[in-house]
């Protein structure tokens, strides 16, 4: 029984670790990190957080921070230019149309993506210079950060924008990688499901046999209840866990295969729990032993008591 309990708790621990596991995708900006999301939503983003939400929160925060800075050292002309840039930034993030990173794993900036969608700083350049200038910069610096850009056109534009290069870099977000292919089901979930399906499938068969025979073994139904509960929880969590992405929109969603496996997990987990409870409830009589040893006393010929060892076996 102790061995069964140890295995059961080990399985539940594995499931708990898997459930809470979060892959870090990197911060959205190398200068201010993810403080924008944390300030707005009170929690740090994780791998399941909608990227559009992260980008919008970052740009909104950057606009707010830049408007609050002391710009008394700037000329009146540059202060007007700066205010214009921040108004354009507000217009940009409010529209909610951001480029995608289709080529580099992890987070990378993307000046103009393959669909022609332009980034925030690119939009400021496009609106105050022209699209051709933005596309020319993109041809040399598509996936570079502002601070990595050693480009005269970029530097000339910044010098007339009322913003510093560091401030432009603070505006620029990194975009999550949008792969051409995403596994139908996460390996960790597939492994967990396989273990639980094997464990609970076996315990369900044993429970059914014990119910049919009318025998009583506590270890099997207890393990079936614990394993079944773990599998049901894994299925419930996995059913809505986002593991697929729409390449066009960048929207993450739960894949069909993962949802099918999740339904199997919930169904088999429920079956395992039900059979285990039935086994415990129905088979409440102790198993009659076929063999037994006993110590008996008997009177001898002199009237004294003797002791004998008795063995009984039922055929």
PDB file of C-alpha atoms in Angstrom:
ATOM      1  CA  UNK A   1       0.000   0.000   0.000  1.00  0.00           C
ATOM      2  CA  UNK A   2       2.887   2.343   0.853  1.00  0.00           C
ATOM      3  CA  UNK A   3       4.416   1.784  -2.591  1.00  0.00           C
ATOM      4  CA  UNK A   4       1.090   2.560  -4.316  1.00  0.00           C
ATOM      5  CA  UNK A   5       0.691   5.765  -2.276  1.00  0.00           C
ATOM      6  CA  UNK A   6       4.228   6.886  -3.150  1.00  0.00           C
ATOM      7  CA  UNK A   7       3.595   6.331  -6.868  1.00  0.00           C
ATOM      8  CA  UNK A   8       0.287   8.182  -6.689  1.00  0.00           C
ATOM      9  CA  UNK A   9       1.794  11.244  -5.010  1.00  0.00           C
ATOM     10  CA  UNK A  10       4.701  11.231  -7.469  1.00  0.00           C
ATOM     11  CA  UNK A  11       2.220  11.314 -10.363  1.00  0.00           C
ATOM     12  CA  UNK A  12       0.244  14.174  -8.801  1.00  0.00           C
ATOM     13  CA  UNK A  13       3.466  16.114  -8.203  1.00  0.00           C
ATOM     14  CA  UNK A  14       4.459  15.650 -11.857  1.00  0.00           C
ATOM     15  CA  UNK A  15       1.054  16.911 -12.986  1.00  0.00           C
ATOM     16  CA  UNK A  16       1.244  19.941 -10.676  1.00  0.00           C
ATOM     17  CA  UNK A  17       4.671  20.895 -12.022  1.00  0.00           C
ATOM     18  CA  UNK A  18       3.459  20.517 -15.615  1.00  0.00           C
ATOM     19  CA  UNK A  19       0.338  22.587 -14.947  1.00  0.00           C
ATOM     20  CA  UNK A  20       2.265  25.479 -13.454  1.00  0.00           C
ATOM     21  CA  UNK A  21       5.074  25.337 -15.970  1.00  0.00           C
ATOM     22  CA  UNK A  22       5.498  28.496 -18.001  1.00  0.00           C
ATOM     23  CA  UNK A  23       7.961  28.912 -20.838  1.00  0.00           C
ATOM     24  CA  UNK A  24       9.594  32.346 -20.715  1.00  0.00           C
ATOM     25  CA  UNK A  25       9.482  34.119 -24.039  1.00  0.00           C
ATOM     26  CA  UNK A  26      11.694  37.054 -23.012  1.00  0.00           C
ATOM     27  CA  UNK A  27      10.712  40.566 -22.034  1.00  0.00           C
ATOM     28  CA  UNK A  28       8.991  42.788 -24.542  1.00  0.00           C
ATOM     29  CA  UNK A  29      11.561  45.591 -24.353  1.00  0.00           C
ATOM     30  CA  UNK A  30      15.277  45.412 -23.456  1.00  0.00           C
ATOM     31  CA  UNK A  31      15.190  48.742 -21.609  1.00  0.00           C
ATOM     32  CA  UNK A  32      12.053  48.604 -19.452  1.00  0.00           C
ATOM     33  CA  UNK A  33      11.264  44.897 -19.679  1.00  0.00           C
ATOM     34  CA  UNK A  34       7.666  43.885 -18.920  1.00  0.00           C
ATOM     35  CA  UNK A  35       6.921  46.608 -16.381  1.00  0.00           C
ATOM     36  CA  UNK A  36       4.185  47.950 -18.690  1.00  0.00           C
ATOM     37  CA  UNK A  37       2.141  44.745 -18.445  1.00  0.00           C
ATOM     38  CA  UNK A  38       2.791  44.363 -14.719  1.00  0.00           C
ATOM     39  CA  UNK A  39       1.668  47.939 -14.023  1.00  0.00           C
ATOM     40  CA  UNK A  40      -1.525  47.584 -16.054  1.00  0.00           C
ATOM     41  CA  UNK A  41      -2.607  44.062 -15.121  1.00  0.00           C
ATOM     42  CA  UNK A  42      -0.901  43.468 -11.773  1.00  0.00           C
ATOM     43  CA  UNK A  43       0.912  40.322 -12.905  1.00  0.00           C
ATOM     44  CA  UNK A  44       3.813  39.327 -15.115  1.00  0.00           C
ATOM     45  CA  UNK A  45       3.003  37.960 -18.591  1.00  0.00           C
ATOM     46  CA  UNK A  46       3.792  34.351 -19.477  1.00  0.00           C
ATOM     47  CA  UNK A  47       3.957  32.176 -22.584  1.00  0.00           C
ATOM     48  CA  UNK A  48       0.166  31.997 -22.797  1.00  0.00           C
ATOM     49  CA  UNK A  49      -0.384  35.767 -22.632  1.00  0.00           C
ATOM     50  CA  UNK A  50      -1.820  37.238 -25.819  1.00  0.00           C
ATOM     51  CA  UNK A  51       1.029  39.012 -27.621  1.00  0.00           C
ATOM     52  CA  UNK A  52      -1.213  41.752 -28.989  1.00  0.00           C
ATOM     53  CA  UNK A  53      -2.180  42.584 -25.414  1.00  0.00           C
ATOM     54  CA  UNK A  54       1.461  42.777 -24.349  1.00  0.00           C
ATOM     55  CA  UNK A  55       2.437  45.032 -27.256  1.00  0.00           C
ATOM     56  CA  UNK A  56      -0.471  47.432 -26.745  1.00  0.00           C
ATOM     57  CA  UNK A  57       0.217  47.638 -22.998  1.00  0.00           C
ATOM     58  CA  UNK A  58       3.890  48.351 -23.680  1.00  0.00           C
ATOM     59  CA  UNK A  59       3.272  51.112 -26.216  1.00  0.00           C
ATOM     60  CA  UNK A  60       0.609  52.718 -24.036  1.00  0.00           C
ATOM     61  CA  UNK A  61       3.021  52.713 -21.090  1.00  0.00           C
ATOM     62  CA  UNK A  62       5.884  54.087 -23.213  1.00  0.00           C
ATOM     63  CA  UNK A  63       3.698  56.956 -24.441  1.00  0.00           C
ATOM     64  CA  UNK A  64       2.637  57.813 -20.893  1.00  0.00           C
ATOM     65  CA  UNK A  65       6.201  57.725 -19.566  1.00  0.00           C
ATOM     66  CA  UNK A  66       7.561  59.888 -22.377  1.00  0.00           C
ATOM     67  CA  UNK A  67       4.826  62.490 -21.931  1.00  0.00           C
ATOM     68  CA  UNK A  68       5.763  62.798 -18.254  1.00  0.00           C
ATOM     69  CA  UNK A  69       9.466  63.471 -18.872  1.00  0.00           C
ATOM     70  CA  UNK A  70      11.003  66.891 -18.368  1.00  0.00           C
ATOM     71  CA  UNK A  71      11.693  68.381 -21.811  1.00  0.00           C
ATOM     72  CA  UNK A  72      12.546  71.910 -20.738  1.00  0.00           C
ATOM     73  CA  UNK A  73      15.987  71.543 -22.344  1.00  0.00           C
ATOM     74  CA  UNK A  74      14.399  71.140 -25.781  1.00  0.00           C
ATOM     75  CA  UNK A  75      13.688  74.079 -28.033  1.00  0.00           C
ATOM     76  CA  UNK A  76      10.076  75.102 -28.592  1.00  0.00           C
ATOM     77  CA  UNK A  77      10.252  73.614 -32.087  1.00  0.00           C
ATOM     78  CA  UNK A  78      11.520  70.249 -30.775  1.00  0.00           C
ATOM     79  CA  UNK A  79       8.870  70.181 -28.036  1.00  0.00           C
ATOM     80  CA  UNK A  80       6.186  70.586 -30.707  1.00  0.00           C
ATOM     81  CA  UNK A  81       7.793  67.815 -32.792  1.00  0.00           C
ATOM     82  CA  UNK A  82       7.977  65.565 -29.729  1.00  0.00           C
ATOM     83  CA  UNK A  83       4.303  66.102 -28.906  1.00  0.00           C
ATOM     84  CA  UNK A  84       3.440  65.291 -32.517  1.00  0.00           C
ATOM     85  CA  UNK A  85       5.398  62.015 -32.311  1.00  0.00           C
ATOM     86  CA  UNK A  86       3.633  60.985 -29.123  1.00  0.00           C
ATOM     87  CA  UNK A  87       0.252  61.793 -30.651  1.00  0.00           C
ATOM     88  CA  UNK A  88       1.171  59.558 -33.596  1.00  0.00           C
ATOM     89  CA  UNK A  89       2.316  56.848 -31.182  1.00  0.00           C
ATOM     90  CA  UNK A  90      -1.057  57.001 -29.444  1.00  0.00           C
ATOM     91  CA  UNK A  91      -2.797  56.747 -32.809  1.00  0.00           C
ATOM     92  CA  UNK A  92      -0.631  53.756 -33.736  1.00  0.00           C
ATOM     93  CA  UNK A  93      -1.131  51.578 -30.649  1.00  0.00           C
ATOM     94  CA  UNK A  94      -4.836  52.443 -30.478  1.00  0.00           C
ATOM     95  CA  UNK A  95      -5.290  50.932 -33.955  1.00  0.00           C
ATOM     96  CA  UNK A  96      -3.889  47.635 -32.638  1.00  0.00           C
ATOM     97  CA  UNK A  97      -2.182  46.507 -35.857  1.00  0.00           C
ATOM     98  CA  UNK A  98       1.348  45.294 -35.128  1.00  0.00           C
ATOM     99  CA  UNK A  99       3.966  43.412 -37.191  1.00  0.00           C
ATOM    100  CA  UNK A 100       4.846  39.735 -36.668  1.00  0.00           C
ATOM    101  CA  UNK A 101       8.204  38.065 -36.163  1.00  0.00           C
ATOM    102  CA  UNK A 102       8.176  35.154 -38.609  1.00  0.00           C
ATOM    103  CA  UNK A 103      11.919  34.456 -38.798  1.00  0.00           C
ATOM    104  CA  UNK A 104      13.646  34.530 -35.417  1.00  0.00           C
ATOM    105  CA  UNK A 105      12.975  32.409 -32.343  1.00  0.00           C
ATOM    106  CA  UNK A 106      12.393  34.327 -29.140  1.00  0.00           C
ATOM    107  CA  UNK A 107      11.468  37.992 -29.157  1.00  0.00           C
ATOM    108  CA  UNK A 108      12.823  40.230 -31.879  1.00  0.00           C
ATOM    109  CA  UNK A 109      11.835  43.653 -33.194  1.00  0.00           C
ATOM    110  CA  UNK A 110      10.491  43.745 -36.743  1.00  0.00           C
ATOM    111  CA  UNK A 111      10.521  47.069 -38.567  1.00  0.00           C
ATOM    112  CA  UNK A 112       8.165  46.021 -41.392  1.00  0.00           C
ATOM    113  CA  UNK A 113       6.980  42.413 -41.632  1.00  0.00           C
ATOM    114  CA  UNK A 114       6.308  40.285 -44.724  1.00  0.00           C
ATOM    115  CA  UNK A 115       2.694  41.478 -44.757  1.00  0.00           C
ATOM    116  CA  UNK A 116       3.759  45.124 -44.919  1.00  0.00           C
ATOM    117  CA  UNK A 117       2.737  45.875 -41.329  1.00  0.00           C
ATOM    118  CA  UNK A 118       5.002  48.516 -39.826  1.00  0.00           C
ATOM    119  CA  UNK A 119       6.310  48.869 -36.260  1.00  0.00           C
ATOM    120  CA  UNK A 120       5.705  51.832 -33.943  1.00  0.00           C
ATOM    121  CA  UNK A 121       8.921  53.748 -34.663  1.00  0.00           C
ATOM    122  CA  UNK A 122       8.575  52.877 -38.342  1.00  0.00           C
ATOM    123  CA  UNK A 123       5.084  54.367 -38.275  1.00  0.00           C
ATOM    124  CA  UNK A 124       6.426  57.627 -36.832  1.00  0.00           C
ATOM    125  CA  UNK A 125       8.990  57.765 -39.643  1.00  0.00           C
ATOM    126  CA  UNK A 126       6.385  56.882 -42.271  1.00  0.00           C
ATOM    127  CA  UNK A 127       4.024  59.622 -41.094  1.00  0.00           C
ATOM    128  CA  UNK A 128       6.639  62.368 -40.738  1.00  0.00           C
ATOM    129  CA  UNK A 129       8.980  61.454 -43.623  1.00  0.00           C
ATOM    130  CA  UNK A 130       7.463  58.939 -46.052  1.00  0.00           C
ATOM    131  CA  UNK A 131       6.898  55.222 -46.589  1.00  0.00           C
ATOM    132  CA  UNK A 132       9.893  54.954 -48.912  1.00  0.00           C
ATOM    133  CA  UNK A 133      12.211  56.132 -46.139  1.00  0.00           C
ATOM    134  CA  UNK A 134      10.751  53.571 -43.735  1.00  0.00           C
ATOM    135  CA  UNK A 135      11.139  50.778 -46.300  1.00  0.00           C
ATOM    136  CA  UNK A 136      14.724  51.799 -47.030  1.00  0.00           C
ATOM    137  CA  UNK A 137      15.553  51.590 -43.319  1.00  0.00           C
ATOM    138  CA  UNK A 138      13.770  48.242 -43.141  1.00  0.00           C
ATOM    139  CA  UNK A 139      15.903  46.830 -45.964  1.00  0.00           C
ATOM    140  CA  UNK A 140      18.992  47.184 -43.753  1.00  0.00           C
ATOM    141  CA  UNK A 141      17.586  46.852 -40.244  1.00  0.00           C
ATOM    142  CA  UNK A 142      14.431  44.721 -40.363  1.00  0.00           C
ATOM    143  CA  UNK A 143      15.130  42.758 -37.159  1.00  0.00           C
ATOM    144  CA  UNK A 144      17.522  45.169 -35.423  1.00  0.00           C
ATOM    145  CA  UNK A 145      16.854  47.129 -32.270  1.00  0.00           C
ATOM    146  CA  UNK A 146      17.024  50.911 -32.532  1.00  0.00           C
ATOM    147  CA  UNK A 147      20.254  50.916 -30.517  1.00  0.00           C
ATOM    148  CA  UNK A 148      21.766  48.383 -32.937  1.00  0.00           C
ATOM    149  CA  UNK A 149      20.955  50.519 -35.972  1.00  0.00           C
ATOM    150  CA  UNK A 150      24.072  52.297 -37.185  1.00  0.00           C
ATOM    151  CA  UNK A 151      22.159  54.063 -39.916  1.00  0.00           C
ATOM    152  CA  UNK A 152      22.474  57.713 -40.972  1.00  0.00           C
ATOM    153  CA  UNK A 153      18.829  57.942 -42.064  1.00  0.00           C
ATOM    154  CA  UNK A 154      17.675  56.721 -38.663  1.00  0.00           C
ATOM    155  CA  UNK A 155      19.988  59.083 -36.802  1.00  0.00           C
ATOM    156  CA  UNK A 156      18.995  62.060 -38.971  1.00  0.00           C
ATOM    157  CA  UNK A 157      15.300  61.402 -38.388  1.00  0.00           C
ATOM    158  CA  UNK A 158      15.764  61.002 -34.619  1.00  0.00           C
ATOM    159  CA  UNK A 159      17.661  64.297 -34.432  1.00  0.00           C
ATOM    160  CA  UNK A 160      14.596  66.090 -35.816  1.00  0.00           C
ATOM    161  CA  UNK A 161      11.943  64.173 -33.870  1.00  0.00           C
ATOM    162  CA  UNK A 162      12.233  65.652 -30.389  1.00  0.00           C
ATOM    163  CA  UNK A 163      13.009  62.148 -29.095  1.00  0.00           C
ATOM    164  CA  UNK A 164      16.355  60.647 -28.140  1.00  0.00           C
ATOM    165  CA  UNK A 165      17.669  57.367 -29.537  1.00  0.00           C
ATOM    166  CA  UNK A 166      17.231  55.782 -26.110  1.00  0.00           C
ATOM    167  CA  UNK A 167      13.596  56.928 -26.033  1.00  0.00           C
ATOM    168  CA  UNK A 168      12.954  55.466 -29.481  1.00  0.00           C
ATOM    169  CA  UNK A 169      14.505  52.214 -28.267  1.00  0.00           C
ATOM    170  CA  UNK A 170      12.184  52.291 -25.261  1.00  0.00           C
ATOM    171  CA  UNK A 171       9.195  52.564 -27.608  1.00  0.00           C
ATOM    172  CA  UNK A 172      10.297  49.649 -29.809  1.00  0.00           C
ATOM    173  CA  UNK A 173       8.825  46.300 -28.651  1.00  0.00           C
ATOM    174  CA  UNK A 174      10.038  42.817 -29.456  1.00  0.00           C
ATOM    175  CA  UNK A 175       7.556  40.486 -31.138  1.00  0.00           C
ATOM    176  CA  UNK A 176       6.972  36.866 -30.280  1.00  0.00           C
ATOM    177  CA  UNK A 177       8.120  34.296 -32.824  1.00  0.00           C
ATOM    178  CA  UNK A 178       5.348  33.044 -35.111  1.00  0.00           C
ATOM    179  CA  UNK A 179       6.622  29.681 -36.409  1.00  0.00           C
ATOM    180  CA  UNK A 180       5.503  28.151 -39.670  1.00  0.00           C
ATOM    181  CA  UNK A 181       4.761  24.931 -37.778  1.00  0.00           C
ATOM    182  CA  UNK A 182       3.608  24.317 -34.239  1.00  0.00           C
ATOM    183  CA  UNK A 183       3.258  20.791 -32.788  1.00  0.00           C
ATOM    184  CA  UNK A 184      -0.348  19.616 -32.543  1.00  0.00           C
ATOM    185  CA  UNK A 185       0.246  18.719 -28.912  1.00  0.00           C
ATOM    186  CA  UNK A 186       2.992  19.762 -26.506  1.00  0.00           C
ATOM    187  CA  UNK A 187       5.492  16.953 -25.744  1.00  0.00           C
ATOM    188  CA  UNK A 188       5.121  17.377 -21.969  1.00  0.00           C
ATOM    189  CA  UNK A 189       1.353  17.007 -22.241  1.00  0.00           C
ATOM    190  CA  UNK A 190       1.665  13.993 -24.553  1.00  0.00           C
ATOM    191  CA  UNK A 191       4.017  12.220 -22.124  1.00  0.00           C
ATOM    192  CA  UNK A 192       1.829  13.026 -19.120  1.00  0.00           C
ATOM    193  CA  UNK A 193      -1.280  11.818 -20.928  1.00  0.00           C
ATOM    194  CA  UNK A 194       0.393   8.577 -22.031  1.00  0.00           C
ATOM    195  CA  UNK A 195       1.474   7.752 -18.477  1.00  0.00           C
ATOM    196  CA  UNK A 196      -1.949   8.524 -17.041  1.00  0.00           C
ATOM    197  CA  UNK A 197      -3.817   6.630 -19.763  1.00  0.00           C
ATOM    198  CA  UNK A 198      -1.683   3.546 -19.121  1.00  0.00           C
ATOM    199  CA  UNK A 199      -1.971   3.820 -15.343  1.00  0.00           C
ATOM    200  CA  UNK A 200      -5.696   4.504 -15.180  1.00  0.00           C
ATOM    201  CA  UNK A 201      -6.539   2.080 -17.965  1.00  0.00           C
ATOM    202  CA  UNK A 202      -4.815  -0.684 -15.992  1.00  0.00           C
ATOM    203  CA  UNK A 203      -6.374   0.301 -12.664  1.00  0.00           C
ATOM    204  CA  UNK A 204      -9.830   0.474 -14.293  1.00  0.00           C
ATOM    205  CA  UNK A 205      -9.480  -3.087 -15.625  1.00  0.00           C
ATOM    206  CA  UNK A 206      -8.299  -4.365 -12.226  1.00  0.00           C
ATOM    207  CA  UNK A 207     -11.125  -2.528 -10.453  1.00  0.00           C
ATOM    208  CA  UNK A 208     -13.674  -4.035 -12.848  1.00  0.00           C
ATOM    209  CA  UNK A 209     -12.265  -7.538 -12.259  1.00  0.00           C
ATOM    210  CA  UNK A 210     -12.356  -7.053  -8.489  1.00  0.00           C
ATOM    211  CA  UNK A 211     -15.958  -5.825  -8.643  1.00  0.00           C
ATOM    212  CA  UNK A 212     -16.876  -8.913 -10.649  1.00  0.00           C
ATOM    213  CA  UNK A 213     -15.119 -11.285  -8.256  1.00  0.00           C
ATOM    214  CA  UNK A 214     -16.368  -9.525  -5.157  1.00  0.00           C
ATOM    215  CA  UNK A 215     -12.848  -9.285  -3.758  1.00  0.00           C
ATOM    216  CA  UNK A 216     -11.463  -6.511  -1.608  1.00  0.00           C
ATOM    217  CA  UNK A 217      -8.106  -4.831  -2.254  1.00  0.00           C
ATOM    218  CA  UNK A 218      -7.788  -1.262  -1.011  1.00  0.00           C
ATOM    219  CA  UNK A 219      -4.609  -0.391  -2.933  1.00  0.00           C
ATOM    220  CA  UNK A 220      -6.113  -0.586  -6.432  1.00  0.00           C
ATOM    221  CA  UNK A 221      -9.179   1.642  -5.870  1.00  0.00           C
ATOM    222  CA  UNK A 222      -7.144   4.202  -3.918  1.00  0.00           C
ATOM    223  CA  UNK A 223      -4.589   4.419  -6.717  1.00  0.00           C
ATOM    224  CA  UNK A 224      -7.460   4.572  -9.226  1.00  0.00           C
ATOM    225  CA  UNK A 225      -9.055   7.523  -7.421  1.00  0.00           C
ATOM    226  CA  UNK A 226      -5.776   9.449  -7.114  1.00  0.00           C
ATOM    227  CA  UNK A 227      -4.664   8.726 -10.682  1.00  0.00           C
ATOM    228  CA  UNK A 228      -8.148   9.367 -12.072  1.00  0.00           C
ATOM    229  CA  UNK A 229      -8.359  12.730 -10.324  1.00  0.00           C
ATOM    230  CA  UNK A 230      -4.925  13.660 -11.665  1.00  0.00           C
ATOM    231  CA  UNK A 231      -5.888  12.687 -15.207  1.00  0.00           C
ATOM    232  CA  UNK A 232      -9.171  14.585 -15.038  1.00  0.00           C
ATOM    233  CA  UNK A 233      -7.349  17.726 -13.832  1.00  0.00           C
ATOM    234  CA  UNK A 234      -4.726  17.377 -16.588  1.00  0.00           C
ATOM    235  CA  UNK A 235      -7.500  17.043 -19.182  1.00  0.00           C
ATOM    236  CA  UNK A 236      -9.436  20.032 -17.857  1.00  0.00           C
ATOM    237  CA  UNK A 237      -6.321  22.226 -17.912  1.00  0.00           C
ATOM    238  CA  UNK A 238      -5.147  20.975 -21.310  1.00  0.00           C
ATOM    239  CA  UNK A 239      -8.542  21.459 -22.973  1.00  0.00           C
ATOM    240  CA  UNK A 240      -8.182  25.248 -23.056  1.00  0.00           C
ATOM    241  CA  UNK A 241      -4.385  25.517 -22.966  1.00  0.00           C
ATOM    242  CA  UNK A 242      -3.288  27.503 -26.036  1.00  0.00           C
ATOM    243  CA  UNK A 243      -0.708  25.642 -28.121  1.00  0.00           C
ATOM    244  CA  UNK A 244      -1.520  26.660 -31.713  1.00  0.00           C
ATOM    245  CA  UNK A 245      -1.217  29.995 -33.457  1.00  0.00           C
ATOM    246  CA  UNK A 246      -2.884  31.497 -36.486  1.00  0.00           C
ATOM    247  CA  UNK A 247      -0.016  32.667 -38.691  1.00  0.00           C
ATOM    248  CA  UNK A 248      -2.048  35.489 -40.213  1.00  0.00           C
ATOM    249  CA  UNK A 249      -3.516  37.021 -37.073  1.00  0.00           C
ATOM    250  CA  UNK A 250      -1.043  35.775 -34.459  1.00  0.00           C
ATOM    251  CA  UNK A 251      -3.938  34.566 -32.307  1.00  0.00           C
ATOM    252  CA  UNK A 252      -3.159  31.584 -30.082  1.00  0.00           C
ATOM    253  CA  UNK A 253      -5.728  28.851 -29.539  1.00  0.00           C
ATOM    254  CA  UNK A 254      -6.080  25.284 -28.239  1.00  0.00           C
ATOM    255  CA  UNK A 255      -5.427  22.806 -31.062  1.00  0.00           C
ATOM    256  CA  UNK A 256      -7.930  20.130 -32.082  1.00  0.00           C
ATOM    257  CA  UNK A 257      -5.600  17.214 -31.283  1.00  0.00           C
ATOM    258  CA  UNK A 258      -4.838  18.577 -27.834  1.00  0.00           C
ATOM    259  CA  UNK A 259      -8.541  19.018 -27.113  1.00  0.00           C
ATOM    260  CA  UNK A 260      -9.283  15.464 -28.247  1.00  0.00           C
ATOM    261  CA  UNK A 261      -6.563  14.072 -25.965  1.00  0.00           C
ATOM    262  CA  UNK A 262      -7.900  16.265 -23.154  1.00  0.00           C
ATOM    263  CA  UNK A 263     -11.390  14.810 -23.572  1.00  0.00           C
ATOM    264  CA  UNK A 264      -9.914  11.284 -23.403  1.00  0.00           C
ATOM    265  CA  UNK A 265      -8.094  12.293 -20.218  1.00  0.00           C
ATOM    266  CA  UNK A 266     -11.246  13.658 -18.611  1.00  0.00           C
ATOM    267  CA  UNK A 267     -13.305  10.647 -19.703  1.00  0.00           C
ATOM    268  CA  UNK A 268     -10.835   7.982 -18.589  1.00  0.00           C
ATOM    269  CA  UNK A 269     -10.091   9.878 -15.390  1.00  0.00           C
ATOM    270  CA  UNK A 270     -13.803   9.960 -14.560  1.00  0.00           C
ATOM    271  CA  UNK A 271     -14.133   6.229 -15.373  1.00  0.00           C
ATOM    272  CA  UNK A 272     -11.186   5.390 -13.130  1.00  0.00           C
ATOM    273  CA  UNK A 273     -12.663   7.382 -10.238  1.00  0.00           C
ATOM    274  CA  UNK A 274     -16.115   5.836 -10.731  1.00  0.00           C
ATOM    275  CA  UNK A 275     -14.889   2.226 -10.863  1.00  0.00           C
ATOM    276  CA  UNK A 276     -12.623   2.797  -7.872  1.00  0.00           C
ATOM    277  CA  UNK A 277     -15.435   4.222  -5.737  1.00  0.00           C
ATOM    278  CA  UNK A 278     -17.716   1.371  -6.856  1.00  0.00           C
ATOM    279  CA  UNK A 279     -15.064  -1.164  -5.901  1.00  0.00           C
ATOM    280  CA  UNK A 280     -14.663   0.372  -2.447  1.00  0.00           C
ATOM    281  CA  UNK A 281     -18.415   0.660  -1.884  1.00  0.00           C
ATOM    282  CA  UNK A 282     -19.513  -2.769  -3.153  1.00  0.00           C
ATOM    283  CA  UNK A 283     -16.700  -4.974  -1.951  1.00  0.00           C
ATOM    284  CA  UNK A 284     -16.938  -4.174   1.735  1.00  0.00           C
ATOM    285  CA  UNK A 285     -16.690  -7.780   2.897  1.00  0.00           C
ATOM    286  CA  UNK A 286     -13.321  -9.200   3.871  1.00  0.00           C
ATOM    287  CA  UNK A 287     -11.915 -11.846   1.566  1.00  0.00           C
ATOM    288  CA  UNK A 288     -12.294 -15.352   3.003  1.00  0.00           C
ATOM    289  CA  UNK A 289      -8.927 -17.012   3.303  1.00  0.00           C
ATOM    290  CA  UNK A 290      -8.498 -20.393   1.636  1.00  0.00           C
ATOM    291  CA  UNK A 291      -5.616 -21.392   3.894  1.00  0.00           C
ATOM    292  CA  UNK A 292      -5.253 -20.776   7.615  1.00  0.00           C
ATOM    293  CA  UNK A 293      -2.910 -21.682  10.456  1.00  0.00           C
ATOM    294  CA  UNK A 294      -4.200 -21.994  14.022  1.00  0.00           C
ATOM    295  CA  UNK A 295      -2.971 -22.995  17.476  1.00  0.00           C
ATOM    296  CA  UNK A 296      -5.360 -25.273  19.391  1.00  0.00           C
ATOM    297  CA  UNK A 297      -5.382 -26.944  22.828  1.00  0.00           C
ATOM    298  CA  UNK A 298      -6.555 -30.500  23.542  1.00  0.00           C
ATOM    299  CA  UNK A 299      -6.770 -32.831  26.600  1.00  0.00           C
ATOM    300  CA  UNK A 300      -4.344 -35.781  26.659  1.00  0.00           C
ATOM    301  CA  UNK A 301      -4.940 -39.271  28.137  1.00  0.00           C
ATOM    302  CA  UNK A 302      -3.872 -38.108  31.605  1.00  0.00           C
ATOM    303  CA  UNK A 303      -6.336 -35.210  31.625  1.00  0.00           C
ATOM    304  CA  UNK A 304      -3.656 -32.598  30.967  1.00  0.00           C
ATOM    305  CA  UNK A 305      -3.898 -29.953  28.254  1.00  0.00           C
ATOM    306  CA  UNK A 306      -1.799 -30.230  25.135  1.00  0.00           C
ATOM    307  CA  UNK A 307      -1.024 -27.732  22.370  1.00  0.00           C
ATOM    308  CA  UNK A 308      -1.273 -28.461  18.652  1.00  0.00           C
ATOM    309  CA  UNK A 309      -0.619 -26.479  15.453  1.00  0.00           C
ATOM    310  CA  UNK A 310      -3.544 -26.717  12.997  1.00  0.00           C
ATOM    311  CA  UNK A 311      -3.455 -26.040   9.224  1.00  0.00           C
ATOM    312  CA  UNK A 312      -6.665 -25.781   7.189  1.00  0.00           C
ATOM    313  CA  UNK A 313      -6.951 -25.412   3.409  1.00  0.00           C
ATOM    314  CA  UNK A 314     -10.173 -25.107   1.420  1.00  0.00           C
ATOM    315  CA  UNK A 315     -10.210 -26.673  -2.031  1.00  0.00           C
TER     316      UNK A 315
END
